[in-house]
Amino acid sequence: MENYSENIETEVIDDKSKSHILVVDDEQAIRKTLTRYLQRLGHNVDDAEDGLVALNKLENNSFDLVLTDINMPNMDGRELLKVMSIKFPEMPKIVLTGLDDNEDLLLALKSGAYDFLNKPLANLSVLQRVIDRALEKKRLNDEKNKYVDQVKHINEIISMLNQGKNTEEIFRTLNITLKKIIPFNRLALTIIDDDMIVTKIVESDRNIYLDKGDKILLKKSSLYEAFTKKEVLIVDDLHDYQSRNPESRNTKLLIKEGMRSSLALPLIINDVVRGFLLFASIKPNFFLREHIIFLESIVGQISFSIQRGELSAELEMYTQKLEILVKARADEILKTQKTTIFALSKLAEVRDPETGEHLERIRRYSVLIAQIYKYTSNNFEITNQYLRDIYDSSILHDIGKVGIHDSILLKEGPLTPEEFNIMRSHTTIGYNALRSSSKDLGENSFLDMAMEVVHCHHERWDGTGYPKGLKSKEIPLSARIVAISDVYDALTSRRPYKEALSHEEAIKIMKEENNHFDPELFKIFCDNSEEFNRIRKEFRADCEK
């Protein structure tokens, strides 16, 4: 326990958003030490002396992460992990044990453990980094589940809007369905008739004072700005708005109804605002950016449905496009799940130093090159499915690096020839891991492309790359695309052994070594370099220029 105590005293404490962590260990001293350490990091911590106590707490409390030992009385960590994999499959689990048993390692990974660390830990900052990544993974998974739920509600709305209902039926169904996502208190539909805003329908859980049939001159309304800019308008506090606009009769009536904030969603047909959906809440500052994003994703469908009689042809076209978008995004979620399964089941015990921003930049660079190549060269190999696959597979390009020891991967000086050869092996390590996974899943275009990218993204057009020395079009197209993205990102990002170069310096170096890249793809990159620079700045890490 001495090592744990020393690290607690010397650890730099970061300001963390509070997460609820359960520490499971039969040694009271370890539980107390880990609890103190995690609390000092800003987490809420509970503990349990064995698996039975832990399960009881898991079933009666909400936790974000479990940190468990293997050998314990009553119910050990092995059985706890098995039960959690069934009852709490999405909860991150980190295994801490003093044993060095490969069977325990495999069991932990098969049970969905995020990581496996030996104790005593010489440096608790390692545990801190693993916990931070596990909690970030849970956050992203929660966001994914939230998105899936939103897609479900979008499908419900689309289904309703496609049933040919009249305006009143559409409005009342929208009021019920949208409340599942945005728990507002009031919804009104207004239309623009000449220069007047006319209230057509109102639904509210409070007494209504601003009712259907009410009219107001458009230019004297607070909605005039939203009308001219064709943008969502949010009033965070109606009382504050009323103090600045004392002549606003509508605001007075909304306040009389008990409303404190509002959101106006323009209904646009053929680039003209035809009316508004007006949301209101009894809470100030209620409406958020995420509400705007969701509403904007369906507002076109709502607008077209309300105007179905005169715009039926345009409605059908929009519906088809929206259904394709929903399906494509649902496919992306499924592929993200597969990627997570691959990484956890094969390589979870090793840590990758690459940042999430790096992966986001790589996938966006790669998709950009592929999209431009598709439309400028009439390349039939690049289909919409191909674009989705390269979006998913490009982020796995360096997955094999998790098999490279930290002493090499994080070395701050130049690598020796022997170390460089070891580093080069990450292409083969990653390829073999994905190939092993593909045997269980059968034919899969995503995995096929992922293996191409992982294995060949360091091959060079002139044949001087590795691991196989492929040249020209012997190199798969996906790998040729990712190679350009990866080199640009490597040059403009900080690494343990170098500082980040500017966009201009990176372009200069790449042009000097252009024989390494597919000439046609590299021309696309150079011609659109400013777009790459924009993406780099949008998804830059703190350590980059």
Coordinates of C-alpha atoms in Angstrom, one line a residue:
M1 CA 0.0 0.0 0.0
E2 CA 3.0 2.3 0.3
N3 CA 3.1 3.0 -3.4
Y4 CA -0.6 3.9 -3.5
S5 CA -0.2 6.4 -0.6
E6 CA 2.9 8.1 -2.1
N7 CA 1.1 8.6 -5.4
I8 CA -1.9 10.2 -3.7
E9 CA 0.2 12.7 -2.0
T10 CA 2.1 13.7 -5.2
E11 CA -0.7 13.3 -7.8
V12 CA -1.7 16.6 -9.6
I13 CA -5.5 16.9 -9.1
D14 CA -7.5 17.9 -12.1
D15 CA -10.9 19.5 -12.0
K16 CA -13.2 16.7 -13.2
S17 CA -16.9 16.7 -13.7
K18 CA -18.3 14.3 -11.1
S19 CA -18.8 10.7 -12.0
H20 CA -20.0 7.9 -9.8
I21 CA -17.4 5.1 -9.4
L22 CA -17.7 1.8 -7.5
V23 CA -14.5 0.3 -6.1
V24 CA -14.7 -3.5 -5.4
D25 CA -11.9 -5.1 -3.4
D26 CA -11.7 -7.3 -0.4
E27 CA -8.8 -5.4 1.1
Q28 CA -10.1 -2.4 3.1
A29 CA -6.8 -0.5 2.9
I30 CA -6.9 -0.6 -0.9
R31 CA -10.5 0.4 -1.0
K32 CA -9.8 3.4 1.3
T33 CA -6.8 4.5 -0.6
L34 CA -8.4 4.3 -4.0
T35 CA -11.5 6.0 -2.7
R36 CA -9.4 8.9 -1.4
Y37 CA -7.5 9.2 -4.6
L38 CA -10.6 9.1 -6.8
Q39 CA -12.4 11.6 -4.6
R40 CA -9.5 14.0 -4.9
L41 CA -9.9 13.7 -8.7
G42 CA -13.5 15.0 -8.2
H43 CA -15.4 11.7 -8.5
N44 CA -18.2 10.4 -6.3
V45 CA -17.0 7.0 -5.0
D46 CA -18.7 4.0 -3.3
D47 CA -17.0 0.8 -2.4
A48 CA -17.8 -2.9 -1.8
E49 CA -15.8 -5.7 -0.3
D50 CA -16.9 -8.5 -2.7
G51 CA -19.0 -9.1 -5.8
L52 CA -22.3 -9.8 -3.9
V53 CA -22.2 -6.4 -2.2
A54 CA -21.2 -4.8 -5.4
L55 CA -24.1 -6.3 -7.3
N56 CA -26.5 -5.1 -4.6
K57 CA -25.2 -1.5 -4.9
L58 CA -25.3 -1.7 -8.7
E59 CA -28.9 -2.7 -8.7
N60 CA -29.9 0.1 -6.4
N61 CA -27.7 3.0 -7.5
S62 CA -26.5 4.6 -10.7
F63 CA -22.8 4.2 -11.4
D64 CA -20.6 5.3 -14.4
L65 CA -17.7 2.9 -13.9
V66 CA -16.7 -0.1 -11.8
L67 CA -13.1 -0.8 -10.7
T68 CA -12.8 -4.4 -9.4
D69 CA -10.3 -6.9 -8.1
I70 CA -10.3 -10.5 -9.3
N71 CA -9.7 -12.7 -6.1
M72 CA -12.4 -11.9 -3.5
P73 CA -14.5 -14.0 -1.1
N74 CA -18.2 -14.8 -1.6
M75 CA -18.4 -13.7 -5.2
D76 CA -15.0 -13.0 -6.9
G77 CA -14.3 -10.6 -9.7
R78 CA -14.6 -13.3 -12.4
E79 CA -18.2 -14.0 -11.5
L80 CA -19.0 -10.3 -11.0
L81 CA -17.8 -9.5 -14.5
K82 CA -19.9 -12.3 -16.0
V83 CA -23.1 -11.1 -14.2
M84 CA -22.3 -7.5 -15.1
S85 CA -21.9 -8.4 -18.8
I86 CA -25.5 -9.5 -18.7
K87 CA -27.1 -7.0 -16.4
F88 CA -24.9 -3.9 -17.1
P89 CA -23.3 -4.6 -20.5
E90 CA -22.6 -0.9 -21.3
M91 CA -21.1 0.0 -18.0
P92 CA -17.2 0.4 -18.2
K93 CA -15.3 -2.1 -16.1
I94 CA -11.6 -1.8 -15.2
V95 CA -9.9 -4.9 -13.6
L96 CA -7.2 -4.4 -11.0
T97 CA -5.4 -7.6 -9.8
G98 CA -2.1 -8.7 -8.3
L99 CA -2.2 -11.9 -10.4
D100 CA -0.6 -12.4 -13.8
D101 CA -3.0 -14.8 -15.4
N102 CA -3.8 -14.8 -19.1
E103 CA -7.0 -16.7 -18.5
D104 CA -8.2 -13.9 -16.2
L105 CA -7.2 -11.4 -18.9
L106 CA -9.2 -13.1 -21.6
L107 CA -12.2 -13.5 -19.2
A108 CA -12.1 -9.9 -18.4
L109 CA -12.0 -8.8 -22.0
K110 CA -14.7 -11.3 -23.0
S111 CA -16.9 -9.9 -20.2
G112 CA -16.6 -6.4 -21.6
A113 CA -13.8 -5.0 -19.4
Y114 CA -12.4 -1.8 -20.7
D115 CA -8.9 -2.4 -19.3
F116 CA -6.8 -4.7 -17.2
L117 CA -4.1 -3.3 -14.8
N118 CA -1.7 -5.1 -12.4
K119 CA -1.4 -3.9 -8.8
P120 CA 0.3 -2.5 -6.9
L121 CA 0.4 0.4 -9.4
A122 CA 3.7 2.1 -9.4
N123 CA 2.1 5.3 -10.7
L124 CA -1.6 6.1 -10.1
S125 CA -1.6 8.5 -13.0
V126 CA -1.8 5.4 -15.2
L127 CA -5.1 4.5 -13.5
Q128 CA -6.3 8.1 -13.8
R129 CA -5.7 8.0 -17.6
V130 CA -7.5 4.7 -18.0
I131 CA -10.5 5.9 -15.9
D132 CA -10.7 9.1 -17.9
R133 CA -10.7 7.2 -21.2
A134 CA -13.3 4.7 -19.9
L135 CA -15.6 7.5 -18.8
E136 CA -15.2 9.3 -22.1
K137 CA -16.1 6.0 -23.9
K138 CA -19.2 5.8 -21.7
R139 CA -20.1 9.4 -22.5
L140 CA -19.8 8.8 -26.2
N141 CA -21.9 5.6 -25.9
D142 CA -24.6 7.5 -24.0
E143 CA -24.6 10.1 -26.7
K144 CA -24.9 7.3 -29.3
N145 CA -27.9 5.9 -27.4
K146 CA -29.5 9.3 -27.2
Y147 CA -29.0 9.7 -31.0
V148 CA -30.6 6.3 -31.6
D149 CA -33.6 7.4 -29.5
Q150 CA -33.8 10.6 -31.5
V151 CA -33.7 8.6 -34.8
K152 CA -36.6 6.5 -33.4
H153 CA -38.7 9.6 -32.7
I154 CA -37.7 11.1 -36.1
N155 CA -39.1 7.9 -37.8
E156 CA -42.3 8.3 -35.8
I157 CA -42.7 11.8 -36.9
I158 CA -41.9 11.0 -40.5
S159 CA -44.4 8.1 -40.4
M160 CA -47.1 10.4 -39.1
L161 CA -46.4 13.2 -41.6
N162 CA -46.6 10.7 -44.5
Q163 CA -50.1 9.6 -43.6
G164 CA -51.7 12.5 -45.3
K165 CA -53.4 13.9 -42.2
N166 CA -54.8 17.4 -42.1
T167 CA -53.1 20.3 -40.4
E168 CA -54.8 19.9 -37.1
E169 CA -54.1 16.2 -36.8
I170 CA -50.4 16.8 -37.8
F171 CA -50.1 19.6 -35.2
R172 CA -51.6 17.6 -32.3
T173 CA -49.5 14.5 -33.1
L174 CA -46.4 16.7 -33.3
N175 CA -47.2 18.2 -29.9
I176 CA -47.3 14.7 -28.3
T177 CA -44.3 13.3 -30.2
L178 CA -41.9 16.3 -29.8
K179 CA -42.6 16.5 -26.1
K180 CA -40.9 13.1 -25.7
I181 CA -37.7 14.9 -26.7
I182 CA -38.2 18.5 -25.7
P183 CA -40.6 18.7 -22.6
F184 CA -42.0 22.2 -23.5
N185 CA -45.3 23.4 -22.0
R186 CA -46.9 25.2 -25.0
L187 CA -46.9 24.8 -28.8
A188 CA -48.6 27.1 -31.4
L189 CA -48.8 27.1 -35.1
T190 CA -48.9 30.5 -36.9
I191 CA -49.0 31.3 -40.6
I192 CA -48.1 34.4 -42.4
D193 CA -51.0 35.9 -44.2
D194 CA -49.9 38.9 -46.3
D195 CA -48.2 41.1 -43.7
M196 CA -49.9 39.6 -40.6
I197 CA -48.9 36.7 -38.4
V198 CA -52.0 34.6 -37.6
T199 CA -52.2 32.0 -34.8
K200 CA -53.9 28.9 -36.2
I201 CA -53.7 26.3 -33.5
V202 CA -52.5 26.2 -29.8
E203 CA -51.9 23.4 -27.4
S204 CA -50.8 24.1 -23.8
D205 CA -50.8 22.6 -20.3
R206 CA -51.7 26.0 -18.9
N207 CA -54.6 28.4 -19.3
I208 CA -54.4 29.9 -22.8
Y209 CA -54.7 33.7 -23.2
L210 CA -53.0 34.0 -26.5
D211 CA -55.3 31.8 -28.6
K212 CA -56.1 30.8 -32.2
G213 CA -57.3 33.6 -34.4
D214 CA -54.9 36.2 -32.7
K215 CA -53.2 38.4 -35.3
I216 CA -50.2 40.7 -35.1
L217 CA -48.5 42.9 -37.8
L218 CA -45.4 41.0 -38.9
K219 CA -43.1 44.1 -38.9
K220 CA -44.1 44.9 -35.3
S221 CA -43.5 41.4 -34.1
S222 CA -40.4 39.9 -32.4
L223 CA -40.6 37.3 -35.1
Y224 CA -39.7 39.7 -37.8
E225 CA -36.0 39.1 -37.3
A226 CA -36.5 35.4 -37.5
F227 CA -38.6 36.0 -40.7
T228 CA -35.9 38.0 -42.4
K229 CA -33.0 35.9 -41.4
K230 CA -34.8 32.6 -41.7
E231 CA -33.3 31.5 -38.4
V232 CA -34.5 30.0 -35.1
L233 CA -35.2 32.7 -32.5
I234 CA -34.8 31.9 -28.8
V235 CA -36.0 34.2 -26.0
D236 CA -34.3 33.0 -22.8
D237 CA -36.3 35.1 -20.4
L238 CA -39.7 36.6 -21.4
H239 CA -39.7 38.9 -18.3
D240 CA -36.4 40.4 -19.4
Y241 CA -37.7 40.7 -23.0
Q242 CA -40.9 42.4 -21.7
S243 CA -38.9 44.9 -19.7
R244 CA -37.0 45.9 -23.0
N245 CA -40.1 45.7 -25.1
P246 CA -43.0 46.9 -22.9
E247 CA -45.4 47.3 -25.9
S248 CA -45.3 43.6 -26.8
R249 CA -48.8 42.4 -26.2
N250 CA -48.1 38.8 -27.1
T251 CA -45.2 38.6 -24.6
K252 CA -47.5 40.0 -21.9
L253 CA -50.1 37.2 -22.7
L254 CA -47.4 34.5 -22.7
I255 CA -46.2 35.7 -19.3
K256 CA -49.8 35.7 -18.0
E257 CA -50.0 32.0 -19.1
G258 CA -46.9 31.3 -16.9
M259 CA -44.4 31.0 -19.7
R260 CA -40.8 32.1 -19.1
S261 CA -38.9 31.3 -22.3
S262 CA -39.7 30.7 -26.0
L263 CA -38.4 29.3 -29.3
A264 CA -39.7 30.2 -32.7
L265 CA -39.0 27.7 -35.5
P266 CA -39.6 29.1 -39.0
L267 CA -41.5 27.0 -41.5
I268 CA -39.8 27.5 -44.8
I269 CA -41.2 26.5 -48.2
N270 CA -39.3 27.3 -51.4
D271 CA -37.0 29.6 -49.5
V272 CA -39.9 31.6 -48.1
V273 CA -41.0 31.7 -44.4
R274 CA -44.7 30.7 -44.5
G275 CA -45.2 30.5 -40.7
F276 CA -43.8 29.4 -37.4
L277 CA -44.0 26.7 -34.8
L278 CA -43.8 28.5 -31.5
F279 CA -42.6 26.6 -28.4
A280 CA -42.7 28.0 -24.9
S281 CA -41.7 26.7 -21.4
I282 CA -42.4 27.8 -17.9
K283 CA -38.7 27.6 -17.2
P284 CA -36.2 30.4 -18.2
N285 CA -33.2 29.5 -20.4
F286 CA -35.0 26.2 -21.2
F287 CA -34.2 25.8 -24.9
L288 CA -30.7 24.5 -25.8
R289 CA -28.6 24.2 -28.9
E290 CA -29.4 20.5 -29.1
H291 CA -33.1 21.4 -29.3
I292 CA -32.4 23.6 -32.3
I293 CA -30.3 20.9 -34.0
F294 CA -33.1 18.3 -33.6
L295 CA -35.9 20.6 -34.7
E296 CA -33.9 21.8 -37.7
S297 CA -33.5 18.2 -38.8
I298 CA -37.2 17.7 -39.2
V299 CA -38.5 21.3 -39.8
G300 CA -38.5 20.8 -43.6
Q301 CA -40.6 17.7 -43.3
I302 CA -43.1 19.5 -41.1
S303 CA -43.3 22.5 -43.4
F304 CA -43.9 20.3 -46.5
S305 CA -46.6 18.3 -44.7
I306 CA -48.5 21.4 -43.7
Q307 CA -48.4 22.5 -47.3
R308 CA -49.0 19.0 -48.7
G309 CA -51.7 20.0 -51.1
E310 CA -49.6 22.4 -53.3
L311 CA -46.2 20.7 -52.7
S312 CA -46.9 17.0 -52.8
A313 CA -44.1 16.2 -55.3
E314 CA -41.5 18.1 -53.4
L315 CA -42.6 16.4 -50.1
E316 CA -42.1 13.0 -51.6
M317 CA -38.6 13.9 -52.8
Y318 CA -37.6 15.3 -49.4
T319 CA -39.0 12.3 -47.6
Q320 CA -36.9 9.9 -49.6
K321 CA -33.8 12.0 -48.9
L322 CA -34.5 12.1 -45.2
E323 CA -35.1 8.4 -45.0
I324 CA -31.7 7.8 -46.7
L325 CA -30.1 10.1 -44.2
V326 CA -31.7 8.3 -41.3
K327 CA -30.6 4.9 -42.7
A328 CA -27.0 6.1 -43.3
R329 CA -26.6 7.4 -39.8
A330 CA -28.1 4.3 -38.3
D331 CA -25.6 2.3 -40.3
E332 CA -22.8 4.5 -38.9
I333 CA -24.0 3.7 -35.4
L334 CA -23.9 0.0 -36.1
K335 CA -20.4 0.2 -37.5
T336 CA -19.2 2.2 -34.5
Q337 CA -20.4 -0.6 -32.4
K338 CA -18.5 -3.1 -34.5
T339 CA -15.3 -1.0 -34.2
T340 CA -15.7 -0.8 -30.5
I341 CA -16.1 -4.6 -30.3
F342 CA -13.0 -5.2 -32.4
A343 CA -10.8 -2.9 -30.3
L344 CA -12.0 -4.2 -27.0
S345 CA -11.9 -7.9 -27.8
K346 CA -8.5 -7.9 -29.4
L347 CA -6.4 -5.0 -28.0
A348 CA -8.1 -3.5 -25.0
E349 CA -5.3 -4.1 -22.6
V350 CA -2.9 -1.9 -24.5
R351 CA -3.2 1.9 -24.7
D352 CA -3.0 4.1 -27.8
P353 CA -1.6 7.6 -27.3
E354 CA -3.4 9.1 -30.3
T355 CA -6.0 11.7 -29.5
G356 CA -9.7 11.6 -30.5
E357 CA -9.2 14.8 -32.4
H358 CA -6.5 13.1 -34.5
L359 CA -9.0 10.3 -35.5
E360 CA -11.7 12.8 -36.3
R361 CA -9.4 14.8 -38.5
I362 CA -8.2 11.6 -40.3
R363 CA -11.7 10.5 -41.1
R364 CA -12.8 13.9 -42.4
Y365 CA -9.6 14.4 -44.5
S366 CA -10.1 10.9 -46.0
V367 CA -13.8 11.4 -46.8
L368 CA -13.1 14.8 -48.4
I369 CA -10.5 13.3 -50.7
A370 CA -12.7 10.4 -51.6
Q371 CA -15.8 12.7 -52.3
I372 CA -13.8 15.0 -54.6
Y373 CA -12.2 12.1 -56.4
K374 CA -15.7 10.6 -56.9
Y375 CA -17.2 13.7 -58.5
T376 CA -14.2 15.0 -60.4
S377 CA -12.9 11.8 -62.0
N378 CA -16.2 9.8 -62.4
N379 CA -14.6 7.1 -60.4
F380 CA -17.2 4.3 -60.1
E381 CA -15.3 2.5 -57.4
I382 CA -16.3 5.2 -54.9
T383 CA -19.9 4.6 -54.1
N384 CA -21.9 6.1 -51.2
Q385 CA -21.2 2.8 -49.3
Y386 CA -17.5 3.3 -50.1
L387 CA -17.6 6.8 -48.5
R388 CA -19.3 5.4 -45.4
D389 CA -16.8 2.6 -45.1
I390 CA -13.8 4.9 -45.4
Y391 CA -15.3 7.2 -42.8
D392 CA -15.4 4.2 -40.4
S393 CA -12.2 2.4 -41.4
S394 CA -9.8 5.3 -41.7
I395 CA -9.9 5.8 -37.9
L396 CA -8.5 2.3 -37.4
H397 CA -5.4 3.0 -39.5
D398 CA -3.0 3.0 -36.5
I399 CA -4.8 0.5 -34.3
G400 CA -1.8 -1.8 -34.5
K401 CA 0.2 0.8 -32.4
V402 CA -1.5 -0.5 -29.3
G403 CA 0.8 -3.5 -29.7
I404 CA 3.9 -1.3 -29.6
H405 CA 5.6 -0.8 -26.2
D406 CA 5.3 2.7 -24.7
S407 CA 9.1 3.0 -24.5
I408 CA 9.1 3.2 -28.3
L409 CA 5.6 4.7 -29.0
L410 CA 6.1 7.6 -26.6
K411 CA 9.9 8.0 -27.1
E412 CA 10.7 11.7 -27.2
G413 CA 13.9 11.3 -29.3
P414 CA 14.7 9.7 -32.6
L415 CA 14.2 5.9 -32.9
T416 CA 17.1 3.6 -33.4
P417 CA 17.0 1.3 -36.5
E418 CA 15.9 -1.6 -34.4
E419 CA 13.1 0.5 -32.7
F420 CA 12.0 1.8 -36.1
N421 CA 11.6 -1.7 -37.4
I422 CA 9.5 -2.5 -34.3
M423 CA 7.4 0.6 -34.9
R424 CA 6.8 -0.4 -38.6
S425 CA 5.3 -3.7 -37.4
H426 CA 2.2 -1.9 -36.2
T427 CA 0.7 -2.3 -39.7
T428 CA 1.0 -6.0 -39.5
I429 CA -0.2 -6.2 -35.9
G430 CA -3.3 -4.3 -36.7
Y431 CA -4.0 -6.2 -39.9
N432 CA -3.7 -9.6 -38.2
A433 CA -6.0 -8.5 -35.4
L434 CA -8.7 -7.4 -37.8
R435 CA -8.2 -10.4 -40.0
S436 CA -8.8 -12.6 -37.0
S437 CA -12.0 -10.8 -36.2
S438 CA -13.2 -11.0 -39.8
K439 CA -13.2 -14.8 -39.6
D440 CA -16.0 -14.8 -37.1
L441 CA -18.1 -12.1 -38.8
G442 CA -17.8 -13.3 -42.4
E443 CA -17.7 -11.1 -45.4
N444 CA -17.9 -7.4 -44.5
S445 CA -17.0 -4.5 -46.7
F446 CA -16.1 -2.3 -43.7
L447 CA -13.7 -4.9 -42.3
D448 CA -12.2 -5.5 -45.8
M449 CA -11.4 -1.8 -46.2
A450 CA -10.2 -1.5 -42.6
M451 CA -7.7 -4.3 -43.3
E452 CA -6.5 -2.5 -46.4
V453 CA -6.1 0.8 -44.6
V454 CA -4.3 -0.7 -41.6
H455 CA -1.9 -2.8 -43.6
C456 CA -1.1 -0.5 -46.5
H457 CA -1.4 3.2 -45.3
H458 CA 2.5 3.4 -45.1
E459 CA 3.0 2.0 -48.6
R460 CA 4.3 4.6 -51.1
W461 CA 3.5 5.3 -54.7
D462 CA 7.2 4.8 -55.7
G463 CA 7.4 1.5 -53.9
T464 CA 9.6 2.6 -51.0
G465 CA 7.0 2.1 -48.3
Y466 CA 6.2 -0.8 -46.0
P467 CA 5.4 -3.5 -45.0
K468 CA 5.3 -5.0 -48.5
G469 CA 6.9 -2.4 -50.7
L470 CA 3.8 -2.1 -52.9
K471 CA 3.9 0.6 -55.6
S472 CA 1.4 2.5 -57.8
K473 CA -2.0 1.0 -58.0
E474 CA -0.9 -2.2 -56.3
I475 CA -1.7 -0.1 -53.2
P476 CA -5.5 -0.2 -52.4
L477 CA -7.3 3.1 -53.1
S478 CA -8.5 3.4 -49.5
A479 CA -4.9 3.1 -48.2
R480 CA -3.6 5.7 -50.8
I481 CA -6.3 8.1 -49.6
V482 CA -5.5 7.6 -45.9
A483 CA -1.8 7.9 -46.5
I484 CA -2.1 11.5 -47.6
S485 CA -4.4 12.3 -44.7
D486 CA -2.1 10.6 -42.2
V487 CA 1.1 12.3 -43.4
Y488 CA -0.6 15.8 -43.4
D489 CA -1.9 15.2 -39.9
A490 CA 1.4 13.8 -38.6
L491 CA 3.3 16.9 -39.9
T492 CA 0.8 19.4 -38.5
S493 CA 0.4 17.7 -35.1
R494 CA 2.7 17.6 -32.1
R495 CA 4.3 14.2 -31.3
P496 CA 6.5 13.1 -28.4
Y497 CA 9.6 13.5 -30.7
K498 CA 8.6 16.8 -32.5
E499 CA 6.6 20.0 -32.5
A500 CA 3.7 20.6 -34.9
L501 CA 4.5 22.2 -38.3
S502 CA 2.3 24.9 -39.8
H503 CA -0.1 24.2 -42.6
E504 CA 2.2 25.9 -45.1
E505 CA 5.3 24.0 -43.9
A506 CA 3.5 20.7 -44.1
I507 CA 2.3 21.4 -47.7
K508 CA 5.9 22.4 -48.7
I509 CA 7.4 19.2 -47.4
M510 CA 4.7 17.0 -48.9
K511 CA 5.2 18.6 -52.3
E512 CA 9.0 17.9 -52.0
E513 CA 8.1 14.2 -51.4
N514 CA 5.2 13.9 -53.8
N515 CA 6.5 10.7 -55.3
H516 CA 5.3 9.0 -52.2
F517 CA 1.6 9.7 -53.1
D518 CA -0.9 8.8 -55.8
P519 CA -0.5 11.8 -58.2
E520 CA -4.2 12.2 -58.9
L521 CA -5.2 12.1 -55.2
F522 CA -2.3 14.4 -54.2
K523 CA -3.4 17.0 -56.8
I524 CA -6.9 16.9 -55.2
F525 CA -5.2 17.4 -51.8
C526 CA -3.1 20.4 -53.1
D527 CA -6.0 22.0 -54.9
N528 CA -8.2 21.8 -51.8
S529 CA -5.5 22.4 -49.2
E530 CA -7.4 25.3 -47.6
E531 CA -10.3 23.0 -46.8
F532 CA -7.9 20.6 -45.1
N533 CA -6.5 23.6 -43.1
R534 CA -10.1 24.5 -42.1
I535 CA -10.7 20.9 -40.8
R536 CA -7.4 20.9 -39.0
K537 CA -8.3 24.1 -37.2
E538 CA -11.8 22.9 -36.4
F539 CA -10.6 19.7 -34.8
R540 CA -7.2 20.7 -33.5
A541 CA -5.8 19.5 -30.3
D542 CA -4.5 21.9 -27.6
C543 CA -0.9 21.0 -28.4
E544 CA -1.2 22.0 -32.1
K545 CA -0.6 25.2 -33.9

